[in-house]
Amino acid sequence: MGKIIEGDKIALKLFKEIKDEVSKLNRAPVLGVVLVGNNFASASYVKGKIKAGKKVGIEVKVFDYPQTATESEILEKIQNLNNDEEVDGIIVQLPLPVHLNESIVVNSVRSSKDVDGFTFYNAGRLFRGKPLFKPCTPKGILHMLRESNIEVANKHVVVVGRSNLVGLPLSRLFVEADATVSICHSKTKNLEAITSQADILCVAIGQKEFIKSKHVKKGAVVIDVGINRDDNNKLVGDVDFNDVFEKVSYITPVPKGVGPLTISMLLMNTLSAYKGDFYE
Ligand code: NDP
């Protein structure tokens, strides 16, 4: 029988800690969110960030641009936010419309305000073990394992997915935590032979319910990062929850698993940017 890792409850505890800290500050920390175009999923993620910010006293200011916005308009806005002393963190909600160069836009965020940890500078620092800000989803996953008393050191962790957003930084954090890490992707041959060796299996591929019981070792811990819609428009993960449930020792559900931790870590990083207590 599996045990569900309740991400929403772990996140609530973090919200409380952040709220307590924020209540002692001279002003509310501010997170600037640059949103371009009319991507439905992005708009709903931004709403979630505003709501979570309200819960802890962090102001989330959204700068909403139409699909037709030019790169120079967006870069000018980010420059203003970089120079605004009352803006602590800045994120660019991805994906951007295709006519905007994502690398140029994301890298224009000042590294000391890059609370997503997405700039090349911060990604480089992460891979040298000295990040200013750890990317939110990977940081949230390591936190939820710690809170669930799941040992990482000396474990074989298999990460399926090698994106710059999730798979690669997550793998880096596991290496740092003394795990032995295998990284799989769409070109991996015989995926099942590798995933079924995992003590901890993390899946971030964006393929609904792709991972089945045959991919999972008995007693494994399964972390499902995926957010997909099934045919009935219901949110489902990259793991077939019902198929693997009996076999695993722990599993994160979708929703209420990794997602709430991602938002908590974004707020945590914003608080850290306000305090300036990140590593220099
Ligand atoms: P990307 O599309 O950027 O990357 C997907 C990765 O999965 C790629 O490395 C790809 O391989 C690999 N992949 C795709 N199909 C397969 C397959 N059949 N077998 C093995 N590997 C495969 O996605 P992201 O990393 O940005 O996001 C992954 C999922 O996580 C999405 O569902 C996204 O919505 C969700 N997400 C959830 C968050 C949360 O807070 N819960 C936060 C961020 C993302 P290749 O490199 O070879 O193409």
PDB file of N, CA and C in Angstrom, residues 27 30-31 81-85 87-91 106-119 121-123 125 131-133 268-280:
ATOM      1  N   ARG A  27       8.417  46.327   5.111  1.00  0.00           N
ATOM      2  CA  ARG A  27       7.434  46.415   4.029  1.00  0.00           C
ATOM      3  C   ARG A  27       7.226  45.025   3.441  1.00  0.00           C
ATOM      4  N   VAL A  30       8.071  42.181  -2.646  1.00  0.00           N
ATOM      5  CA  VAL A  30       7.324  42.304  -3.902  1.00  0.00           C
ATOM      6  C   VAL A  30       7.936  41.381  -4.961  1.00  0.00           C
ATOM      7  N   LEU A  31       7.061  40.618  -5.609  1.00  0.00           N
ATOM      8  CA  LEU A  31       7.466  39.767  -6.735  1.00  0.00           C
ATOM      9  C   LEU A  31       6.832  40.342  -8.007  1.00  0.00           C
ATOM     10  N   LEU A  81      12.174  47.119 -13.630  1.00  0.00           N
ATOM     11  CA  LEU A  81      11.986  46.290 -12.424  1.00  0.00           C
ATOM     12  C   LEU A  81      13.333  45.985 -11.768  1.00  0.00           C
ATOM     13  N   ASN A  82      14.357  45.752 -12.593  1.00  0.00           N
ATOM     14  CA  ASN A  82      15.711  45.529 -12.058  1.00  0.00           C
ATOM     15  C   ASN A  82      16.152  46.701 -11.192  1.00  0.00           C
ATOM     16  N   ASN A  83      15.796  47.924 -11.651  1.00  0.00           N
ATOM     17  CA  ASN A  83      16.274  49.135 -10.966  1.00  0.00           C
ATOM     18  C   ASN A  83      15.350  49.604  -9.845  1.00  0.00           C
ATOM     19  N   ASP A  84      14.188  48.967  -9.738  1.00  0.00           N
ATOM     20  CA  ASP A  84      13.207  49.396  -8.731  1.00  0.00           C
ATOM     21  C   ASP A  84      13.551  48.757  -7.389  1.00  0.00           C
ATOM     22  N   GLU A  85      13.930  49.585  -6.421  1.00  0.00           N
ATOM     23  CA  GLU A  85      14.372  49.043  -5.132  1.00  0.00           C
ATOM     24  C   GLU A  85      13.247  48.380  -4.353  1.00  0.00           C
ATOM     25  N   VAL A  87      11.110  46.341  -5.718  1.00  0.00           N
ATOM     26  CA  VAL A  87      10.780  45.043  -6.324  1.00  0.00           C
ATOM     27  C   VAL A  87      11.920  44.090  -5.972  1.00  0.00           C
ATOM     28  N   ASP A  88      11.573  42.998  -5.302  1.00  0.00           N
ATOM     29  CA  ASP A  88      12.617  42.107  -4.792  1.00  0.00           C
ATOM     30  C   ASP A  88      12.938  40.958  -5.733  1.00  0.00           C
ATOM     31  N   GLY A  89      11.878  40.375  -6.296  1.00  0.00           N
ATOM     32  CA  GLY A  89      12.076  39.255  -7.214  1.00  0.00           C
ATOM     33  C   GLY A  89      11.359  39.516  -8.522  1.00  0.00           C
ATOM     34  N   ILE A  90      11.889  38.925  -9.600  1.00  0.00           N
ATOM     35  CA  ILE A  90      11.261  39.092 -10.920  1.00  0.00           C
ATOM     36  C   ILE A  90      11.187  37.714 -11.571  1.00  0.00           C
ATOM     37  N   ILE A  91      10.021  37.401 -12.134  1.00  0.00           N
ATOM     38  CA  ILE A  91       9.966  36.196 -12.975  1.00  0.00           C
ATOM     39  C   ILE A  91       9.315  36.533 -14.309  1.00  0.00           C
ATOM     40  N   VAL A 106      14.856  36.243 -20.581  1.00  0.00           N
ATOM     41  CA  VAL A 106      15.089  35.670 -19.245  1.00  0.00           C
ATOM     42  C   VAL A 106      16.416  36.162 -18.670  1.00  0.00           C
ATOM     43  N   ASN A 107      17.446  36.244 -19.524  1.00  0.00           N
ATOM     44  CA  ASN A 107      18.762  36.657 -19.025  1.00  0.00           C
ATOM     45  C   ASN A 107      18.878  38.144 -18.740  1.00  0.00           C
ATOM     46  N   SER A 108      17.829  38.904 -19.057  1.00  0.00           N
ATOM     47  CA  SER A 108      17.874  40.335 -18.731  1.00  0.00           C
ATOM     48  C   SER A 108      17.461  40.585 -17.278  1.00  0.00           C
ATOM     49  N   VAL A 109      16.961  39.552 -16.613  1.00  0.00           N
ATOM     50  CA  VAL A 109      16.602  39.706 -15.192  1.00  0.00           C
ATOM     51  C   VAL A 109      17.886  39.764 -14.363  1.00  0.00           C
ATOM     52  N   ARG A 110      17.969  40.763 -13.496  1.00  0.00           N
ATOM     53  CA  ARG A 110      19.173  40.885 -12.634  1.00  0.00           C
ATOM     54  C   ARG A 110      19.312  39.621 -11.784  1.00  0.00           C
ATOM     55  N   SER A 111      20.525  39.080 -11.697  1.00  0.00           N
ATOM     56  CA  SER A 111      20.675  37.770 -11.043  1.00  0.00           C
ATOM     57  C   SER A 111      20.251  37.801  -9.571  1.00  0.00           C
ATOM     58  N   SER A 112      20.401  38.948  -8.910  1.00  0.00           N
ATOM     59  CA  SER A 112      20.016  39.011  -7.493  1.00  0.00           C
ATOM     60  C   SER A 112      18.497  39.091  -7.319  1.00  0.00           C
ATOM     61  N   LYS A 113      17.754  39.205  -8.453  1.00  0.00           N
ATOM     62  CA  LYS A 113      16.283  39.195  -8.379  1.00  0.00           C
ATOM     63  C   LYS A 113      15.699  37.988  -9.117  1.00  0.00           C
ATOM     64  N   ASP A 114      16.579  37.114  -9.603  1.00  0.00           N
ATOM     65  CA  ASP A 114      16.168  35.988 -10.446  1.00  0.00           C
ATOM     66  C   ASP A 114      15.675  34.837  -9.566  1.00  0.00           C
ATOM     67  N   VAL A 115      14.483  35.010  -8.983  1.00  0.00           N
ATOM     68  CA  VAL A 115      13.999  34.060  -7.973  1.00  0.00           C
ATOM     69  C   VAL A 115      13.561  32.714  -8.565  1.00  0.00           C
ATOM     70  N   ASP A 116      13.465  32.632  -9.886  1.00  0.00           N
ATOM     71  CA  ASP A 116      13.245  31.330 -10.526  1.00  0.00           C
ATOM     72  C   ASP A 116      14.573  30.596 -10.748  1.00  0.00           C
ATOM     73  N   GLY A 117      15.670  31.321 -10.630  1.00  0.00           N
ATOM     74  CA  GLY A 117      17.003  30.730 -10.869  1.00  0.00           C
ATOM     75  C   GLY A 117      17.211  30.327 -12.322  1.00  0.00           C
ATOM     76  N   PHE A 118      16.611  31.081 -13.253  1.00  0.00           N
ATOM     77  CA  PHE A 118      16.617  30.691 -14.667  1.00  0.00           C
ATOM     78  C   PHE A 118      17.712  31.327 -15.504  1.00  0.00           C
ATOM     79  N   THR A 119      18.325  32.411 -15.003  1.00  0.00           N
ATOM     80  CA  THR A 119      19.322  33.066 -15.856  1.00  0.00           C
ATOM     81  C   THR A 119      20.514  32.131 -16.035  1.00  0.00           C
ATOM     82  N   TYR A 121      23.502  32.827 -15.635  1.00  0.00           N
ATOM     83  CA  TYR A 121      24.403  33.055 -14.512  1.00  0.00           C
ATOM     84  C   TYR A 121      24.014  32.171 -13.316  1.00  0.00           C
ATOM     85  N   ASN A 122      22.725  32.196 -12.976  1.00  0.00           N
ATOM     86  CA  ASN A 122      22.293  31.405 -11.813  1.00  0.00           C
ATOM     87  C   ASN A 122      22.316  29.907 -12.095  1.00  0.00           C
ATOM     88  N   ALA A 123      22.005  29.528 -13.350  1.00  0.00           N
ATOM     89  CA  ALA A 123      22.080  28.096 -13.697  1.00  0.00           C
ATOM     90  C   ALA A 123      23.527  27.628 -13.575  1.00  0.00           C
ATOM     91  N   ARG A 125      25.834  28.924 -11.629  1.00  0.00           N
ATOM     92  CA  ARG A 125      26.171  28.850 -10.199  1.00  0.00           C
ATOM     93  C   ARG A 125      25.599  27.589  -9.564  1.00  0.00           C
ATOM     94  N   PRO A 131      24.408  28.295  -5.893  1.00  0.00           N
ATOM     95  CA  PRO A 131      23.354  29.096  -6.523  1.00  0.00           C
ATOM     96  C   PRO A 131      22.938  30.286  -5.650  1.00  0.00           C
ATOM     97  N   LEU A 132      22.541  31.385  -6.292  1.00  0.00           N
ATOM     98  CA  LEU A 132      21.903  32.464  -5.523  1.00  0.00           C
ATOM     99  C   LEU A 132      20.502  31.996  -5.147  1.00  0.00           C
ATOM    100  N   PHE A 133      19.794  31.446  -6.136  1.00  0.00           N
ATOM    101  CA  PHE A 133      18.455  30.904  -5.895  1.00  0.00           C
ATOM    102  C   PHE A 133      18.370  29.535  -6.569  1.00  0.00           C
ATOM    103  N   MET A 268       9.438  31.699  -1.029  1.00  0.00           N
ATOM    104  CA  MET A 268      10.618  31.596  -0.161  1.00  0.00           C
ATOM    105  C   MET A 268      11.796  32.338  -0.812  1.00  0.00           C
ATOM    106  N   ASN A 269      12.010  32.108  -2.096  1.00  0.00           N
ATOM    107  CA  ASN A 269      13.112  32.772  -2.805  1.00  0.00           C
ATOM    108  C   ASN A 269      12.892  34.286  -2.858  1.00  0.00           C
ATOM    109  N   THR A 270      11.631  34.712  -2.960  1.00  0.00           N
ATOM    110  CA  THR A 270      11.340  36.153  -2.997  1.00  0.00           C
ATOM    111  C   THR A 270      11.675  36.786  -1.642  1.00  0.00           C
ATOM    112  N   LEU A 271      11.325  36.073  -0.585  1.00  0.00           N
ATOM    113  CA  LEU A 271      11.663  36.553   0.762  1.00  0.00           C
ATOM    114  C   LEU A 271      13.183  36.644   0.919  1.00  0.00           C
ATOM    115  N   SER A 272      13.851  35.637   0.404  1.00  0.00           N
ATOM    116  CA  SER A 272      15.306  35.601   0.476  1.00  0.00           C
ATOM    117  C   SER A 272      15.910  36.771  -0.325  1.00  0.00           C
ATOM    118  N   ALA A 273      15.312  37.092  -1.471  1.00  0.00           N
ATOM    119  CA  ALA A 273      15.789  38.226  -2.284  1.00  0.00           C
ATOM    120  C   ALA A 273      15.579  39.538  -1.522  1.00  0.00           C
ATOM    121  N   TYR A 274      14.463  39.654  -0.841  1.00  0.00           N
ATOM    122  CA  TYR A 274      14.192  40.851  -0.019  1.00  0.00           C
ATOM    123  C   TYR A 274      15.285  40.998   1.040  1.00  0.00           C
ATOM    124  N   LYS A 275      15.576  39.895   1.713  1.00  0.00           N
ATOM    125  CA  LYS A 275      16.538  39.954   2.827  1.00  0.00           C
ATOM    126  C   LYS A 275      17.976  40.032   2.329  1.00  0.00           C
ATOM    127  N   GLY A 276      18.173  39.647   1.074  1.00  0.00           N
ATOM    128  CA  GLY A 276      19.530  39.647   0.519  1.00  0.00           C
ATOM    129  C   GLY A 276      20.402  38.608   1.187  1.00  0.00           C
ATOM    130  N   ASP A 277      19.788  37.516   1.673  1.00  0.00           N
ATOM    131  CA  ASP A 277      20.586  36.536   2.420  1.00  0.00           C
ATOM    132  C   ASP A 277      21.002  35.345   1.567  1.00  0.00           C
ATOM    133  N   PHE A 278      20.945  35.506   0.231  1.00  0.00           N
ATOM    134  CA  PHE A 278      21.403  34.420  -0.629  1.00  0.00           C
ATOM    135  C   PHE A 278      22.926  34.448  -0.696  1.00  0.00           C
ATOM    136  N   TYR A 279      23.475  33.352  -1.161  1.00  0.00           N
ATOM    137  CA  TYR A 279      24.937  33.228  -1.227  1.00  0.00           C
ATOM    138  C   TYR A 279      25.520  34.199  -2.256  1.00  0.00           C
ATOM    139  N   GLU A 280      26.557  34.912  -1.925  1.00  0.00           N
ATOM    140  CA  GLU A 280      27.220  35.805  -2.901  1.00  0.00           C
ATOM    141  C   GLU A 280      28.587  35.240  -3.259  1.00  0.00           C
TER     142      GLU A 280
END
